[in-house]
Coordinates of C-alpha atoms in Angstrom, one line a residue:
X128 CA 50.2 90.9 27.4
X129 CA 51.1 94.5 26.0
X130 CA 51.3 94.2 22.0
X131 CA 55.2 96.2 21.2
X132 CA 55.1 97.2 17.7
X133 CA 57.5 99.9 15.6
X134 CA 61.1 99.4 15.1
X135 CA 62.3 96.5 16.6
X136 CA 66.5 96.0 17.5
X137 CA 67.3 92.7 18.9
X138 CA 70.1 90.1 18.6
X139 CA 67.4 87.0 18.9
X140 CA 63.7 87.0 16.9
X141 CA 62.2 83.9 18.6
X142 CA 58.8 83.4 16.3
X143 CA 56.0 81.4 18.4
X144 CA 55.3 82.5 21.8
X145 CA 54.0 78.7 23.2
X146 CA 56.1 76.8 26.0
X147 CA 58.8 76.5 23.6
X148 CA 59.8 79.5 22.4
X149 CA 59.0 81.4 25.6
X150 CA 61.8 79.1 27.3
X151 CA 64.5 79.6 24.7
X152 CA 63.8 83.7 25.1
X153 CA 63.7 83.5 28.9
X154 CA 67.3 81.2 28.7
X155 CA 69.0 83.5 26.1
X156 CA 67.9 86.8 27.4
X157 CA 69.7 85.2 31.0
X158 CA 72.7 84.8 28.9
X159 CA 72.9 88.3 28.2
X160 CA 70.8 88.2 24.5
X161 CA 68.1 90.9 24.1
X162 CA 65.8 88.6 22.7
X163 CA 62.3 89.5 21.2
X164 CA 59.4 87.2 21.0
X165 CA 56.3 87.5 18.4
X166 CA 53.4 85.5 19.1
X167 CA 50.3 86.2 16.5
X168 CA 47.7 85.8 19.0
X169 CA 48.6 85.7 22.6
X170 CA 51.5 83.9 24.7
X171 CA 50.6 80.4 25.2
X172 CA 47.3 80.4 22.9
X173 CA 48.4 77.8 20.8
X174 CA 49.5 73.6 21.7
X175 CA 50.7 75.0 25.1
X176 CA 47.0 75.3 26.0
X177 CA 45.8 72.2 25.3
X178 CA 48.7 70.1 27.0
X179 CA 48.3 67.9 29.5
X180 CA 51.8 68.8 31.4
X181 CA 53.2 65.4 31.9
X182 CA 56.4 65.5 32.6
X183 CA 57.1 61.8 31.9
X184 CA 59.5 60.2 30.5
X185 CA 58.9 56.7 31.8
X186 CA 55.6 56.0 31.7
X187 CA 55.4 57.7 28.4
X188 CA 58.6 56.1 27.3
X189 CA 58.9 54.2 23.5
X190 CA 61.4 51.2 24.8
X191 CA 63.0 51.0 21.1
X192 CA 64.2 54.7 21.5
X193 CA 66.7 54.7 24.3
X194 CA 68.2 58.2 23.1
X195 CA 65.1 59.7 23.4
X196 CA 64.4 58.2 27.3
X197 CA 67.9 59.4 28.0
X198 CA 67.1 63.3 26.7
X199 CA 64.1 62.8 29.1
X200 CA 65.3 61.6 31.9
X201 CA 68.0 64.4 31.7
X202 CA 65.6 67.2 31.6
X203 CA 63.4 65.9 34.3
X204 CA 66.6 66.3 36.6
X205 CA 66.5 69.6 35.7
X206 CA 63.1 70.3 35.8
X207 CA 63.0 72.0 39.7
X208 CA 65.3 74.1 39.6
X209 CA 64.1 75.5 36.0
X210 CA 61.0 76.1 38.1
X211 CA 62.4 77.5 41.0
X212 CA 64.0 80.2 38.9
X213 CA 61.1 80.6 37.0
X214 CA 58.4 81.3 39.6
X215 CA 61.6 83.1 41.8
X216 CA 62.4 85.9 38.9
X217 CA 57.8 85.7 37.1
X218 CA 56.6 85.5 40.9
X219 CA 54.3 83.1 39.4
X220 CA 53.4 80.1 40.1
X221 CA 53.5 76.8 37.5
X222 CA 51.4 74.0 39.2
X223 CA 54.5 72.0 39.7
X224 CA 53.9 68.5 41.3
X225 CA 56.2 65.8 41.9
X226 CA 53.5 62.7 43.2
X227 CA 54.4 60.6 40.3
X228 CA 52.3 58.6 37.9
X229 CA 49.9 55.9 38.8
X230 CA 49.6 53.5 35.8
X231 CA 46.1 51.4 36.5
X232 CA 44.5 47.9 34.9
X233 CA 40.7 47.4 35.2
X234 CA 40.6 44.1 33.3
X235 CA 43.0 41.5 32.6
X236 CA 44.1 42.4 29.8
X237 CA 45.5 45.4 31.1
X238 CA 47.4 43.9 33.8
X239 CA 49.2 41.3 31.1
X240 CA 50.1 44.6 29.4
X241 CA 51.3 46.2 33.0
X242 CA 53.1 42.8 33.7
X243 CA 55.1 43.1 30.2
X244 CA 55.9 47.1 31.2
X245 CA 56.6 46.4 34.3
X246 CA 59.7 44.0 32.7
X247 CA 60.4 46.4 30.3
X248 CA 61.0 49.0 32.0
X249 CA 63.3 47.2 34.6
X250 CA 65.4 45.8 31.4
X251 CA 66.3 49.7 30.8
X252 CA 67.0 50.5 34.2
X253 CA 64.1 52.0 34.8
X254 CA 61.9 52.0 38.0
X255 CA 58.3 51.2 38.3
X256 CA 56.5 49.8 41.8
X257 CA 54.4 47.0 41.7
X258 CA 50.9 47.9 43.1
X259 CA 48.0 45.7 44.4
X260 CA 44.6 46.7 43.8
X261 CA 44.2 47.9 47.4
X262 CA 47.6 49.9 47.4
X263 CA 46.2 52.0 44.1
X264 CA 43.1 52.9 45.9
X265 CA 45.0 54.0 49.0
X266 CA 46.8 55.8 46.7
X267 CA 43.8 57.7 44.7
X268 CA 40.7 56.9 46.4
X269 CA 38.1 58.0 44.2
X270 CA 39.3 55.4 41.6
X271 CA 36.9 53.0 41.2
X272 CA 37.0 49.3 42.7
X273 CA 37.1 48.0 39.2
X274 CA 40.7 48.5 39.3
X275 CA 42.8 45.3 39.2
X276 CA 46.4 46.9 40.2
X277 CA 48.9 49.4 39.0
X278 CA 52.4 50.6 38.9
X279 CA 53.6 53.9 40.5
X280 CA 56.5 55.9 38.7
X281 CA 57.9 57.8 41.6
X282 CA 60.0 60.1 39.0
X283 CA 57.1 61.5 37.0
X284 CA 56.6 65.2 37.7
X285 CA 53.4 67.3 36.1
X286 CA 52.9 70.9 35.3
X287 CA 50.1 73.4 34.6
X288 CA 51.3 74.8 30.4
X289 CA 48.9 77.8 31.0
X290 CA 50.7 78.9 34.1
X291 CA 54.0 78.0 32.9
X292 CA 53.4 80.1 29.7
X293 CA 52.5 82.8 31.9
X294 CA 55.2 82.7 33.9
X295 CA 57.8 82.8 31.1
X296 CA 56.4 85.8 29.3
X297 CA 56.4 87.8 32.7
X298 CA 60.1 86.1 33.0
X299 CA 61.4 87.7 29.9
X300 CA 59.8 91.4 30.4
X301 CA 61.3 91.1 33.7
X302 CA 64.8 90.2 32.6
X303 CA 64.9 93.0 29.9
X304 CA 63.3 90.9 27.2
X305 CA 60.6 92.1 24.8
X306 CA 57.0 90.0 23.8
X307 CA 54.9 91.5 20.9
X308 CA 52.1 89.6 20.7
X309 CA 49.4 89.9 17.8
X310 CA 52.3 90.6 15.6
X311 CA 52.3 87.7 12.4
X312 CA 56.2 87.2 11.1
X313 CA 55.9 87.3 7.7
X314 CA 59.4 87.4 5.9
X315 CA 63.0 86.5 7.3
X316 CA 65.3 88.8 5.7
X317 CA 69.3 87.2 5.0
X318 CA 72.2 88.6 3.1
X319 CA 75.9 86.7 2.2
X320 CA 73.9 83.9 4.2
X321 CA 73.3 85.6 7.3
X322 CA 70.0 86.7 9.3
X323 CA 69.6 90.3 9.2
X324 CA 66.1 90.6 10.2
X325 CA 62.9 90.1 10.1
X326 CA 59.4 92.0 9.0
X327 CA 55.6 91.2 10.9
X328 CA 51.9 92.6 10.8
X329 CA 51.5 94.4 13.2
X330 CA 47.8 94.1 15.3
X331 CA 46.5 97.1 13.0
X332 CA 48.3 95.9 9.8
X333 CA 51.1 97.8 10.3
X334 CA 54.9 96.6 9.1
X335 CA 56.9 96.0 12.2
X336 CA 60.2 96.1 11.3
X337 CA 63.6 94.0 12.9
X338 CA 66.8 94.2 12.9
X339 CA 68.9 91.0 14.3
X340 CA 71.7 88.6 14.0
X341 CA 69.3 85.6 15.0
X342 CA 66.2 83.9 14.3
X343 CA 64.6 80.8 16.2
X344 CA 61.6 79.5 14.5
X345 CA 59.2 78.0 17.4
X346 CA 55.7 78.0 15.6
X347 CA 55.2 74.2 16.6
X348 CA 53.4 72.9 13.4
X349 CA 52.0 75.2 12.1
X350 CA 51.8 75.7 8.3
X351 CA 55.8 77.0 7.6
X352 CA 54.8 78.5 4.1
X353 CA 53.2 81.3 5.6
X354 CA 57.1 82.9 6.1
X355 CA 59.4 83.4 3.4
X356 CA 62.3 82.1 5.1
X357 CA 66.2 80.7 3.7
X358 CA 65.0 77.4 4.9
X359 CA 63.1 74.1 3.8
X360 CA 60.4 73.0 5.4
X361 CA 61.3 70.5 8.2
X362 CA 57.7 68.1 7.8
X363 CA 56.4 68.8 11.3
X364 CA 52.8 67.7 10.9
X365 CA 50.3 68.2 14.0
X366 CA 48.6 64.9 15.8
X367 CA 45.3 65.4 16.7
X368 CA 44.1 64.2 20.4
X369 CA 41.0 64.9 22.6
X370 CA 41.4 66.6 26.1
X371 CA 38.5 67.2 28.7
X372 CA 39.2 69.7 31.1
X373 CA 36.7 70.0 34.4
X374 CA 36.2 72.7 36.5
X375 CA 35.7 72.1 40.2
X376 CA 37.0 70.4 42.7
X377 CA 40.8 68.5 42.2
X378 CA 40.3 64.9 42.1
X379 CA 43.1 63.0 41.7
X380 CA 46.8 63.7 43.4
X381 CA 48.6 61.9 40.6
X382 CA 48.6 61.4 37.2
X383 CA 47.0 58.5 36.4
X384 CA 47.0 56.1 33.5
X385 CA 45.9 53.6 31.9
X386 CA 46.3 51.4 27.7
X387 CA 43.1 53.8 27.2
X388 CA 42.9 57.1 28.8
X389 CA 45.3 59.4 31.2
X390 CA 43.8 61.8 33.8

């Protein structure tokens, strides 16, 4: 991505060029916003990276927080056609798949917990098939005959982050938007109350100055002290995890799960 630096004119600063931020540019620069992103290192080097791409709000649903399953469900609907104007307008594509998740027991105690989701999830209105053990090897075949039985959720969709990052930023050039990336926000300017703008380091240490009406903060959780901004600190703390990622051939067709471990 080609760094923009000198004087910047926008009406939206999005700070953070992950998944996030790249989404909100790419929506409000369609809505007739010039919106400018700055990303410190490149577009998508941060959390967008290192996510799986699950899109799933069922089989990654917390039953006591129906609000949050609803928000879900909502944006899965929407998911396809977000995608097919994004690879339509990037000419990219975003390793979108739609085979579900596969949610597996290989010991007993694992199907009593499949059992209990299984009853859960129906209580919410929620749809999960019951699978034998023969019916989830079908299914994936290169799972191992250890497996006990399963549950498919048909709904479940899954995407690739890194191409979806990708994607946006080419989005936003291509709609009129700007990405400056290597460029570290470092003070939010305000007067009477208002955003007026915003001033970065530059690649080469350089000030890059802004003017705009708007600022979206999309730095994930990264330490907020590092801008001076008109705001408290909202308490988003990272949660560290442990991804593998394989090169070779594809494996699996679905996403599959289990208490443990997803693949």
């Amino acid at each position: 991505m080609k760094t923009e630096t000198g004087p910047v004119t926008a009406d939206l600063a999005v700070v953070g060029g992950g998944l996030i931020g790249l989404a909100i540019a790419c929506e409000m620069q369609k809505r007739g916003r010039r919106t400018v992103v700055f990303e410190k290192e490149e577009p998508g080097s941060g959390a967008s990276q290192a996510a799986g791409g699950m899109l799933g709000p069922i089989a990654e649903a917390q039953i006591e927080e129906p609000e949050i399953i609803t928000l879900g469900l909502d944006s899965l609907a929407r998911y396809p056609e977000f995608v097919r104007l994004l690879e339509e307008t990037s000419g990219l594509k975003t390793g979108f798949r739609q085979e579900g998740t596969l949610i597996v027991a290989v010991n007993r105690d694992h199907l009593n917990e499949l059992d209990h989701l299984r009853e859960t999830f129906r209580s919410k209105g929620l749809t999960a098939d019951s699978l034998t053990a023969e019916q989830v090897i079908d299914l994936e075949p290169r799972l191992s005959p250890r497996v006990l039985g399963g549950l498919k959720i048909r709904e479940d969709q899954r995407i690739e982050p890194r191409l979806v990052t990708a994607a946006l930023a080419k989005a936003l050039v291509a709609m009129g938007g700007q990405v400056c990336s290597g460029v570290e926000v470092r003070d939010i300017a305000t007067a009477d109350r208002k955003v007026k703008g915003l001033s970065a380091t530059g690649p080469e240490g350089e000030t890059v100055a802004v003017t705009c009406s708007d600022v979206v903060i999309a730095t994930g959780a990264s330490p907020w002290d590092r801008i001076r901004m008109p705001a408290a600190d909202p308490g988003i703390r990272p949660i560290k995890g442990q991804l593998v990622r394989l090169r070779g051939e594809v494996l699996l067709r679905h996403v599959v799960r289990s208490p443990d471990i997803y693949l």
